[in-house]
Amino acid sequence: MQFATFADRAAAIEAEPADLEIVAHVTDLLEDAEADLEIVARFVQGRVFPAWDSTTLDIGPSACYEAIARAAGTNVDADDVEDRLAEMGEIGDVAASYDFGGQQGLGAFTGGDDGSGDDLTVREVYDTLADLAAAEGSGSQDRKVDLLFGLFNRCSSEEARYLARLVLSEMRIGVGEGTVRDAVAEAFDVPEDSVERALQVSNDYGEVARVARDEGVAGLDAIDLEIGRPVQAMLAQAGTVTDALDEWEEAAVEWKYDGARIQLHHSADGETRVFSRNMEEVTDALPEVLEYADETLEDPVILDGEVVAVDDDGSPLPFQEVLKRFRRKHDVEKAREEVTVRPVFFDCLHAGGEDLLEEPLTTRHDQLRAVLADDDAPEDEDETDVEGLSLLWTADDPDEIEAIDADALEAGHEGIMLKNPDSAYSPGRRGKHWRKRKPDVETLDCVVTGAEWGEGRRANFLGTFELSIRDGDDLETVGKVATGITDEKLAELTELLEPHVAAEDGQDVDLEPAVVFEVGYEEIQTSPTYSSGYALRFPRFLAVRSDKEPEDADTLERIESLRS
Ligand code: ATP
């Protein structure tokens, strides 16, 4: 297809306000793309490469301005392009405002609507951009500008408009992923569901369009996951335990690890690649994950999980620490000395030669355990001992779930995730089958009236704090909160509370009222366990209210008003 034809069609799409008409235009475009279908299906969305491919052009706006300026003629420089941009506000308009000097460019400018007179094709544009992306090392920026200049030099104004936008990822003609999905279904008469599924597993609109056209629905249904080609991560919605149990009767409960999402691909020849949640390759930044894979994995697998920063004892460190490692390209070994990371996997998308996306969550987790378990370990080994495997329980009792949440916080994690045990893995979906706890709507200021000394490494720290609210002159208990925070924070809280210890009995400590905690919670329930008659469900430590005295803490009346 001529690039001029593509540019004309893009202009028509851009001018079209109605969504349905846009789909009709894209349908026509795909039908007419012939051998260039894959490229056209991506270009129309403003993409040069498939979504799974983290290759970038790696060319900044100023290099693009320079290429435009050079193509525009001797009197123009990059500053002039920037000035026009400031005036016009959009790079496509700026590029289209020049008459490019190249012979073919002028030819195209005077050519007909179908781009006759111009010989620049979408394939040439793609091939040149692929060369441009591949240019590396010293002098590569100059080479990129040269290549791009070569393209602009052959463009008409309208072609230049869409080339500039494509290069700077600013296509903005109103074509989203849904538009292309609908247009592929329409153009090649295949069911939308099949297109959708094929897109989820391949993340390549070009390939899906070509297969839909050439092989129909059978071809689409045969597109499978591929090791080395990342898929989008399944995401979570906010929700409450109550909602989850109402809907599913039983929930799969997992610890929520506070790290960065990773997708690990391990191939038959033993190569491991790791991708971020945005499908960017982060393999080189995470040698610990590669070492883990070398030791643990034998067969080809695709795993979904989290990479967490840990201290010397293996306890989790705050999320900010992972960030110091996650996308690092240089000095990885040095960074590793400062912050260690380890992977925790919670899902298995492919194992045993099969894609598992359609399998229920619990089956996928069983497969995951089989993949990660040490074959030499004794049969009855507790699953909690499988290194790198997320902990998962199925529960239908809110009290049990609350206990899991408290344990997760106590172990220094973020809390819990709730998942529908029967649900499939839906790449890229933020559906209702995965829930993270809703942010707390209200908070309460409670007096800390008791605590427990920790165990093991935390023996010198106070933890699991008893919370009370005021009832006239009395203080009545309303719950206990584990902090879910770092040793550093626990040390700080211990220092603050220890002077107020009134009595000790084993690990249990009574505290005189002195310190006020701000806590979040999911619900307030009536409860015989605490003297106030109420219990905070899923209490969360948020902060010390050093500006408040116990007399300023919240009251039983407030609890009652919050419940009504
Ligand atoms: P969002 O996904 O809403 O954009 P986010 O990236 O900050 O936001 P959260 O919403 O807080 O993440 O929670 C979802 C994330 O929690 C997942 O993407 C994953 O990285 C992480 N996570 C930790 N433990 C688990 C687990 N057991 N199961 C699924 N996700 C988990």
Coordinates of C-alpha atoms and ligand atoms in Angstrom, one line a residue:
M1 CA 0.0 0.0 0.0
Q2 CA 1.2 3.5 -0.8
F3 CA 1.9 5.5 2.3
A4 CA -0.1 8.3 0.6
T5 CA -3.1 6.1 0.6
F6 CA -2.6 5.3 4.2
A7 CA -2.3 9.0 5.0
D8 CA -5.5 9.8 3.1
R9 CA -7.4 7.2 4.9
A10 CA -6.0 8.4 8.3
A11 CA -7.2 11.9 7.4
A12 CA -10.7 10.7 6.6
I13 CA -10.8 8.7 9.9
E14 CA -9.6 11.7 11.8
A15 CA -12.3 13.9 10.4
E16 CA -15.0 11.3 11.3
P17 CA -16.8 12.0 14.6
A18 CA -19.0 8.8 14.7
D19 CA -17.5 5.7 16.2
L20 CA -19.3 3.3 13.9
E21 CA -18.2 5.2 10.8
I22 CA -14.6 5.0 12.1
V23 CA -14.9 1.3 12.4
A24 CA -16.2 1.2 8.8
H25 CA -13.2 3.3 7.6
V26 CA -10.7 1.0 9.4
T27 CA -12.5 -2.0 8.0
D28 CA -12.1 -0.7 4.5
L29 CA -8.5 0.1 5.2
L30 CA -7.7 -3.4 6.4
E31 CA -9.5 -4.9 3.4
D32 CA -7.4 -2.9 1.0
A33 CA -4.1 -3.4 2.8
E34 CA -3.2 -6.6 1.0
A35 CA 0.4 -7.7 1.6
D36 CA 0.9 -4.8 4.1
L37 CA -2.0 -5.8 6.4
E38 CA 0.1 -6.4 9.4
I39 CA 1.9 -3.1 9.2
V40 CA -1.3 -1.1 8.4
A41 CA -3.2 -2.7 11.4
R42 CA -0.5 -1.4 13.7
F43 CA 0.1 2.0 12.0
V44 CA -3.5 2.9 12.2
Q45 CA -3.3 2.6 16.0
G46 CA -0.1 4.6 16.0
R47 CA 2.1 1.6 16.6
V48 CA 5.2 0.6 14.6
F49 CA 5.9 -2.7 16.4
P50 CA 3.6 -5.3 18.0
A51 CA 2.4 -4.4 21.5
W52 CA 4.4 -7.3 23.1
D53 CA 7.6 -6.1 21.5
S54 CA 9.3 -3.6 23.7
T55 CA 11.5 -2.4 20.8
T56 CA 11.3 1.4 20.6
L57 CA 12.4 3.8 18.0
D58 CA 14.4 5.5 20.7
I59 CA 14.3 8.9 19.0
G60 CA 13.4 12.0 20.9
P61 CA 11.2 14.9 19.7
S62 CA 14.2 17.1 19.0
A63 CA 15.8 14.5 16.6
C64 CA 12.4 14.3 14.9
Y65 CA 12.3 18.2 14.6
E66 CA 15.8 18.1 13.1
A67 CA 14.8 15.6 10.5
I68 CA 11.7 17.6 9.6
A69 CA 13.8 20.8 9.4
R70 CA 16.4 19.2 7.1
A71 CA 13.7 17.9 4.8
A72 CA 11.9 21.2 4.8
G73 CA 14.9 23.0 3.2
T74 CA 17.9 25.1 3.8
N75 CA 16.1 28.0 5.5
V76 CA 14.6 25.9 8.2
D77 CA 16.2 24.7 11.4
A78 CA 14.9 22.7 14.4
D79 CA 14.2 25.9 16.3
D80 CA 11.9 27.0 13.6
V81 CA 10.0 23.6 13.9
E82 CA 9.8 24.2 17.6
D83 CA 8.5 27.7 17.1
R84 CA 5.8 26.4 14.8
L85 CA 5.0 23.7 17.3
A86 CA 4.5 26.3 20.0
E87 CA 2.1 28.2 17.7
M88 CA 0.2 25.2 16.2
G89 CA 0.3 22.9 19.2
E90 CA 0.6 19.6 17.3
I91 CA 3.5 18.0 15.5
G92 CA 1.4 16.6 12.6
D93 CA 0.1 20.1 11.7
V94 CA 3.7 21.4 11.9
A95 CA 5.1 18.7 9.6
A96 CA 2.2 19.3 7.2
S97 CA 2.9 23.0 7.1
Y98 CA 6.2 22.5 5.2
D99 CA 6.7 21.8 1.6
F100 CA 9.3 19.2 1.6
G101 CA 12.1 19.5 -1.0
G102 CA 12.5 16.0 -2.3
Q103 CA 11.5 15.3 -5.8
Q104 CA 9.1 12.6 -5.0
G105 CA 7.7 14.6 -2.2
L106 CA 6.7 17.4 -4.6
G107 CA 5.4 14.8 -6.9
A108 CA 3.1 13.4 -4.3
F109 CA 2.1 16.9 -3.3
T110 CA 0.7 17.4 -6.7
G111 CA -0.5 13.9 -7.1
G112 CA -4.0 12.6 -7.0
D113 CA -6.0 11.5 -4.0
D114 CA -4.8 7.9 -4.3
G115 CA -1.3 9.1 -3.8
S116 CA -0.3 8.5 -7.5
G117 CA 2.9 10.3 -8.2
D118 CA 4.4 9.1 -4.9
D119 CA 6.3 5.8 -4.6
L120 CA 6.7 5.7 -0.8
T121 CA 5.0 2.6 0.6
V122 CA 3.9 1.7 4.1
R123 CA 6.4 -1.2 3.9
E124 CA 9.3 1.2 3.1
V125 CA 8.2 3.4 6.0
Y126 CA 8.1 0.3 8.3
D127 CA 11.4 -1.1 7.1
T128 CA 13.1 2.3 7.6
L129 CA 11.7 2.7 11.0
A130 CA 12.8 -0.8 11.9
D131 CA 16.4 0.1 10.8
L132 CA 16.1 3.3 12.8
A133 CA 15.1 1.4 15.9
A134 CA 18.0 -1.0 15.4
A135 CA 20.6 1.7 15.2
E136 CA 22.7 1.6 18.3
G137 CA 26.0 2.8 19.7
S138 CA 28.1 5.8 18.8
G139 CA 26.7 7.9 16.0
S140 CA 23.4 6.1 16.2
Q141 CA 21.4 9.3 16.9
D142 CA 22.8 10.9 13.7
R143 CA 22.0 7.8 11.8
K144 CA 18.4 7.9 13.1
V145 CA 18.0 11.5 12.0
D146 CA 19.4 10.6 8.6
L147 CA 17.0 7.8 8.1
L148 CA 14.0 9.9 9.3
F149 CA 15.1 12.8 7.1
G150 CA 15.2 10.3 4.1
L151 CA 11.5 9.5 4.8
F152 CA 10.3 13.1 5.3
N153 CA 12.1 14.0 2.2
R154 CA 9.9 11.7 0.2
C155 CA 6.6 12.8 1.9
S156 CA 3.8 15.0 0.8
S157 CA 2.4 17.3 3.5
E158 CA -0.4 14.9 4.4
E159 CA 2.1 11.9 4.6
A160 CA 4.4 14.0 6.7
R161 CA 1.6 14.8 9.1
Y162 CA 1.0 11.1 9.9
L163 CA 4.7 10.1 9.7
A164 CA 5.6 12.7 12.4
R165 CA 2.7 11.5 14.6
L166 CA 3.7 7.8 14.1
V167 CA 7.3 8.5 15.0
L168 CA 6.4 10.4 18.1
S169 CA 3.6 8.0 19.2
E170 CA 1.0 10.7 18.9
M171 CA -1.3 9.2 16.2
R172 CA -4.5 10.4 17.8
I173 CA -7.0 9.8 15.0
G174 CA -9.5 8.2 17.3
V175 CA -8.6 4.5 16.6
G176 CA -8.3 2.5 19.8
E177 CA -7.8 -1.1 20.4
G178 CA -11.5 -1.8 20.4
T179 CA -11.9 -0.2 17.0
V180 CA -9.3 -2.4 15.4
R181 CA -10.7 -5.5 17.0
D182 CA -14.2 -4.7 15.6
A183 CA -12.8 -3.8 12.2
V184 CA -10.9 -7.1 12.0
A185 CA -14.0 -9.0 12.8
E186 CA -16.0 -7.0 10.3
A187 CA -13.4 -7.1 7.5
F188 CA -12.7 -10.8 7.6
D189 CA -16.1 -12.0 8.8
V190 CA -14.8 -13.7 12.0
P191 CA -16.4 -13.6 15.5
E192 CA -15.4 -10.8 17.8
D193 CA -14.8 -13.2 20.6
S194 CA -12.2 -15.1 18.6
V195 CA -10.4 -11.9 17.6
E196 CA -10.5 -10.8 21.3
R197 CA -9.0 -14.1 22.5
A198 CA -6.3 -14.1 19.8
L199 CA -5.4 -10.5 20.7
Q200 CA -5.1 -11.4 24.4
V201 CA -2.7 -14.2 23.8
S202 CA -0.7 -12.6 21.0
N203 CA -0.7 -8.9 21.7
D204 CA -0.2 -8.4 18.0
Y205 CA -2.9 -6.7 16.1
G206 CA -1.0 -7.2 12.8
E207 CA -0.7 -10.9 13.2
V208 CA -4.3 -11.3 14.3
A209 CA -5.6 -9.3 11.3
R210 CA -3.5 -11.4 8.9
V211 CA -4.5 -14.7 10.4
A212 CA -8.2 -13.7 10.5
R213 CA -8.0 -12.9 6.8
D214 CA -5.9 -15.8 5.6
E215 CA -7.0 -18.6 8.0
G216 CA -10.3 -17.5 9.4
V217 CA -11.7 -18.4 12.8
A218 CA -9.8 -21.7 12.9
G219 CA -6.5 -19.9 12.5
L220 CA -7.4 -17.4 15.2
D221 CA -8.4 -20.1 17.6
A222 CA -5.1 -21.8 17.0
I223 CA -3.1 -18.8 18.1
D224 CA -1.5 -19.8 21.4
L225 CA 0.8 -18.2 24.0
E226 CA 4.4 -18.2 22.9
I227 CA 7.3 -18.4 25.2
G228 CA 9.2 -15.1 24.9
R229 CA 6.1 -13.1 23.8
P230 CA 4.6 -11.4 26.9
V231 CA 0.9 -11.0 27.5
Q232 CA -0.8 -8.3 29.5
A233 CA -1.1 -8.9 33.2
M234 CA -4.5 -9.7 34.7
L235 CA -5.4 -6.8 37.1
A236 CA -7.5 -6.4 40.2
Q237 CA -10.5 -4.3 41.2
A238 CA -11.0 -2.8 44.5
G239 CA -13.5 -4.6 46.7
T240 CA -14.4 -5.9 50.1
V241 CA -14.3 -9.3 51.7
T242 CA -18.1 -9.2 52.2
D243 CA -18.7 -8.6 48.4
A244 CA -16.3 -11.3 47.4
L245 CA -17.9 -13.9 49.7
D246 CA -21.4 -12.9 48.6
E247 CA -20.5 -13.5 45.0
W248 CA -18.3 -16.5 45.2
E249 CA -19.3 -18.2 48.5
E250 CA -15.6 -19.2 48.8
A251 CA -12.6 -17.0 48.1
A252 CA -9.1 -17.8 47.2
V253 CA -7.0 -15.7 49.5
E254 CA -3.4 -14.8 48.9
W255 CA -0.9 -12.5 50.5
K256 CA -0.5 -9.3 48.6
Y257 CA 3.2 -8.8 48.0
D258 CA 4.4 -5.3 47.8
G259 CA 6.7 -5.3 44.9
A260 CA 6.7 -5.0 41.1
R261 CA 4.8 -7.3 38.8
I262 CA 6.8 -9.7 36.7
Q263 CA 6.0 -12.3 34.0
L264 CA 8.6 -15.0 33.6
H265 CA 9.1 -16.9 30.4
H266 CA 11.3 -20.0 30.5
S267 CA 12.0 -21.8 27.2
A268 CA 12.7 -25.3 26.3
D269 CA 16.4 -24.5 25.8
G270 CA 16.6 -23.1 29.3
E271 CA 16.5 -19.4 28.4
T272 CA 14.7 -17.2 30.9
R273 CA 13.3 -13.8 30.1
V274 CA 11.5 -11.5 32.5
F275 CA 8.9 -8.8 31.6
S276 CA 7.3 -6.0 33.5
R277 CA 3.6 -5.4 33.8
N278 CA 3.9 -3.2 30.7
M279 CA 5.5 -6.0 28.8
E280 CA 8.9 -4.3 28.9
E281 CA 11.9 -6.7 29.2
V282 CA 13.6 -6.4 32.6
T283 CA 15.6 -9.6 32.5
D284 CA 19.1 -8.0 32.9
A285 CA 18.0 -6.0 35.9
L286 CA 17.0 -9.1 37.9
P287 CA 19.8 -11.7 38.1
E288 CA 18.4 -13.2 41.3
V289 CA 15.2 -14.1 39.3
L290 CA 17.4 -15.8 36.6
E291 CA 19.3 -17.7 39.3
Y292 CA 16.0 -18.8 40.8
A293 CA 14.8 -20.0 37.4
D294 CA 18.0 -21.8 36.7
E295 CA 17.8 -23.7 39.9
T296 CA 14.0 -24.4 39.8
L297 CA 12.6 -24.6 36.3
E298 CA 13.1 -27.5 34.0
D299 CA 10.3 -27.4 31.3
P300 CA 9.0 -24.4 29.4
V301 CA 6.6 -22.3 31.5
I302 CA 5.1 -18.8 31.7
L303 CA 4.6 -17.6 35.3
D304 CA 3.0 -14.5 36.7
G305 CA 4.3 -13.0 40.0
E306 CA 5.9 -10.2 41.9
V307 CA 9.5 -9.3 42.6
V308 CA 10.0 -8.1 46.1
A309 CA 12.9 -6.5 47.8
V310 CA 14.0 -8.3 50.9
D311 CA 16.4 -7.7 53.8
D312 CA 19.1 -10.1 55.0
D313 CA 16.5 -12.3 56.8
G314 CA 14.3 -12.5 53.8
S315 CA 11.7 -10.0 55.2
P316 CA 10.1 -7.7 52.7
L317 CA 11.3 -4.2 52.3
P318 CA 9.1 -1.3 51.1
F319 CA 8.1 -1.1 47.4
Q320 CA 10.5 1.9 46.9
E321 CA 13.4 -0.5 47.3
V322 CA 12.3 -2.7 44.4
L323 CA 12.2 0.4 42.2
K324 CA 15.9 0.9 42.8
R325 CA 16.4 -2.4 41.0
F326 CA 13.6 -2.9 38.6
R327 CA 14.5 -1.1 35.4
R328 CA 18.2 -0.7 36.1
K329 CA 20.3 -1.1 33.0
H330 CA 23.8 -0.3 34.5
D331 CA 25.6 -1.3 37.6
V332 CA 23.2 -4.1 38.3
E333 CA 25.7 -6.0 40.4
K334 CA 26.5 -3.0 42.5
A335 CA 22.8 -2.3 43.0
R336 CA 22.3 -5.9 44.0
E337 CA 24.7 -5.5 46.9
E338 CA 22.5 -2.8 48.3
V339 CA 19.1 -4.2 47.6
T340 CA 18.3 -7.9 47.1
V341 CA 15.2 -9.0 45.4
R342 CA 13.4 -12.3 45.2
P343 CA 10.4 -13.5 43.1
V344 CA 7.1 -14.8 44.4
F345 CA 4.9 -16.4 41.7
F346 CA 1.1 -16.6 42.1
D347 CA 0.0 -17.8 38.7
C348 CA 0.9 -20.1 35.9
L349 CA -0.2 -19.4 32.3
H350 CA 1.6 -22.1 30.5
A351 CA 3.1 -25.4 31.7
G352 CA 3.4 -29.0 30.6
G353 CA 3.1 -27.9 26.9
E354 CA -0.4 -26.5 27.5
D355 CA -1.8 -23.0 27.8
L356 CA -3.7 -22.8 31.2
L357 CA -5.5 -19.5 30.8
E358 CA -8.9 -21.2 30.7
E359 CA -8.2 -23.4 33.7
P360 CA -9.7 -22.4 37.1
L361 CA -7.4 -20.4 39.3
T362 CA -7.0 -23.2 41.8
T363 CA -5.9 -25.7 39.1
R364 CA -3.4 -23.1 37.8
H365 CA -2.0 -22.7 41.3
D366 CA -1.7 -26.4 41.7
Q367 CA 0.2 -26.5 38.5
L368 CA 2.4 -23.7 39.7
R369 CA 3.2 -25.6 42.9
A370 CA 4.1 -28.7 40.8
V371 CA 6.4 -26.5 38.6
L372 CA 8.2 -24.8 41.6
A373 CA 8.3 -27.7 44.1
D374 CA 11.6 -29.4 44.6
D375 CA 11.1 -32.9 43.3
D376 CA 13.6 -34.2 45.9
A377 CA 11.6 -32.8 48.8
P378 CA 9.7 -35.2 51.1
E379 CA 6.2 -35.9 49.9
D380 CA 4.4 -34.3 52.8
E381 CA 6.3 -31.1 52.7
D382 CA 4.2 -28.2 53.7
E383 CA 3.4 -26.1 50.6
T384 CA 4.4 -23.0 52.5
D385 CA 7.9 -24.3 52.2
V386 CA 8.0 -24.1 48.4
E387 CA 10.3 -21.3 47.7
G388 CA 9.0 -18.6 45.4
L389 CA 5.3 -19.9 45.6
S390 CA 2.6 -17.5 46.8
L391 CA 0.6 -18.7 49.8
L392 CA -3.0 -19.4 48.8
W393 CA -5.9 -20.5 51.0
T394 CA -9.5 -21.0 50.1
A395 CA -11.8 -19.7 52.8
D396 CA -15.5 -18.9 53.3
D397 CA -15.3 -17.5 56.8
P398 CA -14.5 -13.8 57.2
D399 CA -12.8 -14.5 60.5
E400 CA -10.4 -16.9 58.8
I401 CA -9.7 -14.3 56.1
E402 CA -9.1 -11.6 58.7
A403 CA -6.6 -13.9 60.4
I404 CA -4.8 -14.4 57.0
D405 CA -4.8 -10.7 56.5
A406 CA -3.3 -10.1 60.0
D407 CA -0.6 -12.7 59.3
A408 CA 0.2 -11.1 56.0
L409 CA 0.6 -7.7 57.6
E410 CA 2.6 -9.2 60.5
A411 CA 5.0 -10.7 57.9
G412 CA 5.5 -7.2 56.5
H413 CA 3.3 -7.6 53.3
E414 CA 0.6 -5.3 52.0
G415 CA -2.4 -7.4 53.1
I416 CA -4.4 -9.8 50.9
M417 CA -5.8 -10.4 47.5
L418 CA -9.1 -12.1 47.0
K419 CA -9.7 -14.2 43.9
N420 CA -12.5 -16.2 42.5
P421 CA -11.2 -19.7 42.8
D422 CA -13.0 -20.8 39.6
S423 CA -11.9 -17.9 37.4
A424 CA -9.9 -18.1 34.2
Y425 CA -6.8 -15.9 33.6
S426 CA -7.9 -12.9 31.5
P427 CA -4.9 -10.9 30.3
G428 CA -5.2 -7.2 30.5
R429 CA -8.6 -7.3 32.3
R430 CA -9.4 -5.5 35.5
G431 CA -12.3 -7.7 36.1
K432 CA -14.2 -8.6 39.3
H433 CA -12.5 -12.0 39.7
W434 CA -9.4 -10.5 41.4
R435 CA -10.1 -8.1 44.2
K436 CA -7.8 -5.9 46.2
R437 CA -9.1 -4.4 49.4
K438 CA -10.8 -1.1 48.9
P439 CA -9.1 1.9 50.2
D440 CA -10.5 2.8 53.6
V441 CA -13.2 5.4 53.4
E442 CA -13.1 6.5 57.0
T443 CA -10.4 6.4 59.5
L444 CA -10.6 6.3 63.3
D445 CA -8.3 7.7 65.9
C446 CA -7.8 5.1 68.6
V447 CA -5.9 5.0 71.9
V448 CA -3.2 2.2 72.0
T449 CA -4.0 0.4 75.3
G450 CA -1.9 -2.8 74.8
A451 CA 0.6 -4.6 72.7
E452 CA 2.5 -7.9 72.4
W453 CA 6.2 -8.4 72.3
G454 CA 7.1 -10.0 69.0
E455 CA 8.9 -13.3 68.4
G456 CA 12.2 -14.3 66.9
R457 CA 13.8 -11.4 65.1
R458 CA 11.1 -9.1 66.4
A459 CA 11.5 -10.1 70.0
N460 CA 12.6 -6.6 71.0
F461 CA 9.7 -4.9 69.2
L462 CA 6.2 -4.3 70.4
G463 CA 3.6 -5.3 67.8
T464 CA -0.1 -6.3 67.4
F465 CA -1.4 -3.2 69.2
E466 CA -4.7 -3.2 71.1
L467 CA -6.9 -0.3 70.1
S468 CA -9.5 1.5 72.2
I469 CA -12.0 4.2 71.8
R470 CA -13.5 6.5 74.4
D471 CA -16.8 5.9 76.2
G472 CA -17.3 8.8 78.6
D473 CA -14.2 8.6 80.8
D474 CA -13.6 5.0 80.0
L475 CA -11.6 3.4 77.3
E476 CA -13.1 0.3 75.6
T477 CA -11.3 -2.0 73.2
V478 CA -12.4 -2.2 69.6
G479 CA -9.7 -4.3 67.9
K480 CA -6.1 -5.1 67.4
V481 CA -3.9 -3.9 64.6
A482 CA -0.7 -5.5 63.2
T483 CA 1.3 -2.9 61.5
G484 CA 2.3 -4.5 58.3
I485 CA 5.3 -2.3 58.2
T486 CA 9.1 -2.4 58.4
D487 CA 11.2 -3.2 61.4
E488 CA 12.3 0.4 61.3
K489 CA 8.8 1.5 61.9
L490 CA 8.3 -1.1 64.6
A491 CA 11.4 0.1 66.3
E492 CA 10.1 3.6 66.2
L493 CA 6.7 2.6 67.7
T494 CA 8.4 0.5 70.4
E495 CA 10.5 3.5 71.4
L496 CA 7.3 5.6 71.6
L497 CA 5.2 3.1 73.5
E498 CA 7.7 1.4 75.8
P499 CA 7.8 4.2 78.4
H500 CA 4.1 3.7 78.8
V501 CA 4.2 0.0 79.7
A502 CA 2.0 -0.4 82.8
A503 CA 2.1 -4.2 83.2
E504 CA 3.5 -7.2 81.5
D505 CA 2.3 -10.8 81.4
G506 CA 4.5 -13.0 79.1
Q507 CA 4.4 -11.4 75.7
D508 CA 1.3 -9.4 76.6
V509 CA 1.7 -5.8 77.6
D510 CA -0.8 -3.3 79.1
L511 CA -0.1 0.3 78.1
E512 CA -1.2 3.4 79.9
P513 CA -3.2 5.6 77.5
A514 CA -0.8 8.0 75.9
V515 CA -0.5 7.3 72.2
V516 CA -3.1 7.7 69.5
F517 CA -3.1 5.7 66.2
E518 CA -5.0 6.6 63.1
V519 CA -6.4 3.4 61.7
G520 CA -8.4 2.4 58.6
Y521 CA -10.8 -0.5 58.5
E522 CA -13.2 -2.2 56.1
E523 CA -16.2 -2.5 58.4
I524 CA -17.3 -2.2 62.0
Q525 CA -19.1 -5.2 63.3
T526 CA -20.8 -6.0 66.6
S527 CA -18.6 -8.3 68.5
P528 CA -18.5 -10.0 71.9
T529 CA -14.7 -10.1 71.8
Y530 CA -14.0 -6.5 72.6
S531 CA -15.4 -4.5 75.5
S532 CA -16.9 -1.8 73.3
G533 CA -19.2 -4.4 71.8
Y534 CA -17.7 -3.6 68.4
A535 CA -14.8 -4.9 66.3
L536 CA -13.0 -3.2 63.5
R537 CA -12.8 -5.6 60.5
F538 CA -9.4 -5.5 58.7
P539 CA -7.9 -2.7 60.7
R540 CA -4.9 -1.0 59.2
F541 CA -2.3 1.1 60.9
L542 CA -2.0 4.4 59.1
A543 CA -0.1 6.8 61.3
V544 CA 0.7 8.0 64.8
R545 CA -1.5 11.0 65.6
S546 CA 1.2 12.8 67.7
D547 CA -1.0 15.9 67.5
K548 CA -3.7 14.2 69.5
E549 CA -4.0 13.2 73.2
P550 CA -6.1 10.2 74.3
E551 CA -8.9 12.7 75.2
D552 CA -9.1 13.5 71.6
A553 CA -9.5 10.0 70.4
D554 CA -12.8 8.8 68.7
T555 CA -15.8 7.8 70.8
L556 CA -18.3 5.0 71.0
E557 CA -20.9 7.4 69.6
R558 CA -18.8 8.0 66.5
I559 CA -18.5 4.2 66.0
E560 CA -22.3 3.9 66.4
S561 CA -22.9 6.8 63.9
L562 CA -20.5 5.2 61.4
R563 CA -22.5 2.0 61.5
S564 CA -25.8 3.6 61.0
Ligands
ATP1 P1 -3.4 -1.1 39.7 O1 -3.3 -2.5 39.4 O2 -4.8 -0.8 40.4 O3 -3.1 -0.2 38.6 P2 -1.1 -1.2 41.4 O4 -0.2 -1.6 40.3 O5 -0.6 -0.2 42.4 O6 -2.5 -0.7 40.8 P3 -2.6 -2.7 43.1 O7 -3.8 -2.3 42.5 O8 -2.2 -2.1 44.4 O9 -1.4 -2.5 42.1 O10 -2.6 -4.3 43.2 C1 -2.5 -5.2 42.2 C2 -1.1 -5.6 42.1 O11 -0.7 -6.3 43.3 C3 -0.8 -6.6 41.0 O12 -0.6 -6.0 39.8 C4 0.5 -7.3 41.5 O13 1.6 -6.5 41.0 C5 0.4 -7.1 43.0 N1 0.2 -8.4 43.7 C6 0.9 -8.7 44.9 N2 0.5 -9.9 45.3 C7 -0.3 -10.4 44.5 C8 -1.1 -11.6 44.4 N3 -1.0 -12.6 45.3 N4 -1.9 -11.8 43.3 C9 -2.0 -10.8 42.4 N5 -1.4 -9.6 42.4 C10 -0.5 -9.4 43.4

